[in-house]
Coordinates of C-alpha atoms and ligand atoms in Angstrom, one line a residue:
M181 CA 19.4 6.3 8.2
G182 CA 16.6 4.1 7.9
S183 CA 15.4 1.8 5.4
K184 CA 16.1 2.2 2.0
K185 CA 12.8 0.8 0.3
T186 CA 9.2 0.5 1.5
F187 CA 6.0 -1.2 -0.6
T188 CA 2.7 0.5 -1.3
M189 CA -0.2 -0.3 -3.3
I190 CA -3.1 2.5 -4.4
K191 CA -6.2 0.8 -3.2
P192 CA -9.1 -0.2 -5.5
D193 CA -11.1 3.0 -3.9
A194 CA -8.0 5.5 -5.1
V195 CA -7.6 4.1 -8.7
S196 CA -11.6 3.7 -9.2
A197 CA -11.9 7.6 -8.1
G198 CA -9.5 8.6 -10.3
N199 CA -6.6 9.8 -8.0
S200 CA -3.4 7.2 -8.7
G201 CA -1.8 10.4 -10.5
A202 CA -2.7 12.6 -7.8
I203 CA -1.2 10.3 -5.3
I204 CA 1.9 9.0 -7.5
K205 CA 2.6 12.7 -8.0
M206 CA 2.6 13.5 -4.1
I207 CA 4.9 10.6 -3.4
E208 CA 7.5 11.5 -5.8
D209 CA 7.1 14.9 -4.4
H210 CA 8.1 14.3 -1.0
G211 CA 11.5 12.6 -3.1
F212 CA 10.4 8.6 -3.4
V213 CA 12.0 6.7 -6.2
V214 CA 9.1 4.1 -8.4
N215 CA 11.2 1.3 -8.5
A216 CA 8.9 -0.4 -9.7
M217 CA 5.2 -0.2 -10.1
K218 CA 1.9 -1.7 -12.4
L219 CA -1.6 -2.1 -12.6
T220 CA -3.4 -5.0 -11.5
Q221 CA -6.0 -6.9 -9.8
L222 CA -6.1 -9.6 -7.0
T223 CA -8.3 -12.5 -6.5
T224 CA -9.7 -13.3 -3.3
V225 CA -7.2 -16.2 -3.0
Q226 CA -4.4 -13.8 -3.4
A227 CA -5.9 -11.1 -0.8
G228 CA -6.1 -13.3 1.3
L229 CA -2.6 -14.5 1.0
F230 CA -1.6 -11.2 1.0
Y231 CA -3.6 -10.0 4.2
E232 CA -3.3 -13.5 6.0
I233 CA -1.7 -11.5 8.7
H234 CA -5.3 -10.6 9.5
K235 CA -6.8 -14.0 8.9
E236 CA -8.1 -13.6 12.9
K237 CA -9.5 -10.2 12.5
T238 CA -12.9 -9.5 12.1
F239 CA -13.1 -7.3 9.1
Y240 CA -10.8 -10.0 7.4
N241 CA -13.4 -11.3 4.7
D242 CA -14.5 -7.6 4.3
L243 CA -11.4 -6.6 3.5
V244 CA -10.5 -9.4 1.8
E245 CA -13.7 -8.9 -0.6
Y246 CA -12.8 -5.2 -0.9
M247 CA -9.0 -5.6 -1.7
S248 CA -10.0 -7.9 -4.8
G249 CA -12.9 -6.4 -5.6
G250 CA -10.8 -3.7 -8.2
P251 CA -7.6 -2.6 -9.4
I252 CA -5.1 -1.8 -7.5
I253 CA -1.4 0.0 -8.5
P254 CA 1.5 -2.0 -6.1
M255 CA 5.1 -0.2 -6.3
I256 CA 8.1 -0.8 -4.8
L257 CA 9.4 3.1 -3.9
G258 CA 13.1 4.3 -2.9
K259 CA 14.1 6.6 -0.2
D260 CA 16.4 7.0 2.4
N261 CA 13.9 5.8 5.6
A262 CA 11.7 5.1 3.2
V263 CA 9.5 2.8 5.6
E264 CA 9.1 5.4 8.5
D265 CA 9.1 8.7 5.8
F266 CA 5.7 7.0 4.0
R267 CA 4.0 6.3 6.7
A268 CA 3.9 9.7 7.3
L269 CA 3.6 10.3 4.8
I270 CA 0.3 8.1 4.3
G271 CA -1.1 9.4 7.8
S272 CA -3.4 6.9 9.8
T273 CA -5.2 4.0 8.7
N274 CA -8.4 5.2 9.5
P275 CA -8.8 8.7 7.4
A276 CA -11.0 10.3 10.3
E277 CA -7.8 10.8 12.6
A278 CA -5.4 11.2 9.5
A279 CA -3.1 14.8 9.9
E280 CA -3.9 17.5 7.7
G281 CA -2.1 16.8 4.1
T282 CA -1.6 13.1 3.8
I283 CA -2.6 11.0 1.8
R284 CA -5.1 9.6 4.0
K285 CA -6.6 13.1 4.5
L286 CA -6.8 13.6 1.4
F287 CA -8.2 11.1 -0.6
A288 CA -9.5 8.3 2.4
T289 CA -13.3 7.6 2.9
S290 CA -13.2 5.0 5.3
I291 CA -10.9 2.5 7.5
S292 CA -11.6 0.1 4.4
A293 CA -11.6 2.6 1.7
N294 CA -8.0 4.3 2.8
A295 CA -6.5 5.1 -0.5
I296 CA -3.7 3.4 0.0
H297 CA -1.4 1.0 2.1
G298 CA 2.0 1.4 3.3
S299 CA 4.6 -1.0 4.7
D300 CA 4.7 -1.2 8.5
S301 CA 8.5 -2.8 8.9
N302 CA 12.0 -3.4 6.6
E303 CA 10.9 -7.1 6.6
N304 CA 7.2 -6.6 5.5
A305 CA 8.3 -4.2 2.6
L306 CA 10.5 -7.3 1.6
I307 CA 7.4 -9.3 1.9
E308 CA 5.1 -7.3 0.6
G309 CA 7.4 -6.6 -2.0
N310 CA 7.9 -9.7 -3.4
F311 CA 4.4 -11.1 -3.2
F312 CA 3.8 -8.2 -6.2
F313 CA 7.6 -8.1 -8.2
S314 CA 9.7 -10.3 -9.5
N315 CA 13.3 -9.8 -9.6
L316 CA 12.9 -8.8 -13.1
E317 CA 10.6 -6.2 -12.3
R318 CA 12.6 -4.9 -10.1
M319 CA 15.2 -1.7 -11.4
K320 CA 18.2 -1.3 -9.0
Ligands
LIG1 P1 -3.6 -1.4 5.6 O1 -3.6 -0.7 7.1 O2 -3.2 -0.8 4.7 O3 -3.7 -2.8 5.4 C1 -4.5 -3.5 6.3 C2 -6.3 -2.9 6.5 O4 -7.5 -3.8 7.4 C3 -6.0 -1.5 6.7 O5 -5.0 -1.1 5.7 C4 -7.8 -1.0 6.4 O6 -7.8 -0.4 5.2 C5 -8.1 -2.1 7.0 N1 -8.5 -2.2 8.5 C6 -7.8 -1.8 9.8 N2 -8.1 -1.7 10.9 C7 -10.1 -2.1 10.3 C8 -10.8 -2.2 10.9 N3 -11.3 -1.6 12.0 N4 -12.1 -2.2 10.3 C9 -12.3 -2.4 8.9 N5 -10.8 -2.1 8.4 C10 -9.3 -2.1 9.1

């Protein structure tokens, strides 16, 4: 059995397109339990910190600008094997390469406006969840 929790956020393109409800329904229909959720908007400084791992990438500035440009919905999700199963449900980073039936295939429009984030490891799920949620906000 793998991880028990993962972190996700519905990105500005999907929130502004009115796809949040459909995406959350898909997530729940695939057996994930929403442990914490809120609607918020990152400042450029906060987005820069969240994506610090990509600081040297050519797309970093665009990514920070994009991710701070509108509301997002971060969530902590519970399920057995959460990290791996959620990465399968969202599909490839580039929607052109995402498998049929995945969230990105259905809702993403480009590699930057790709609808949703999913943590790539247990360690990052914890770090990313802690970035957005205090202990008080987490449901046990
Ligand atoms: P995600 O994996 O959620 O977090 C990092 C984000 O950087 C990724 O989604 C994409 O939205 C973005 N990204 C990754 N690669 C590229 C790229 N080559 N060009 C533009 N954006 C990218």
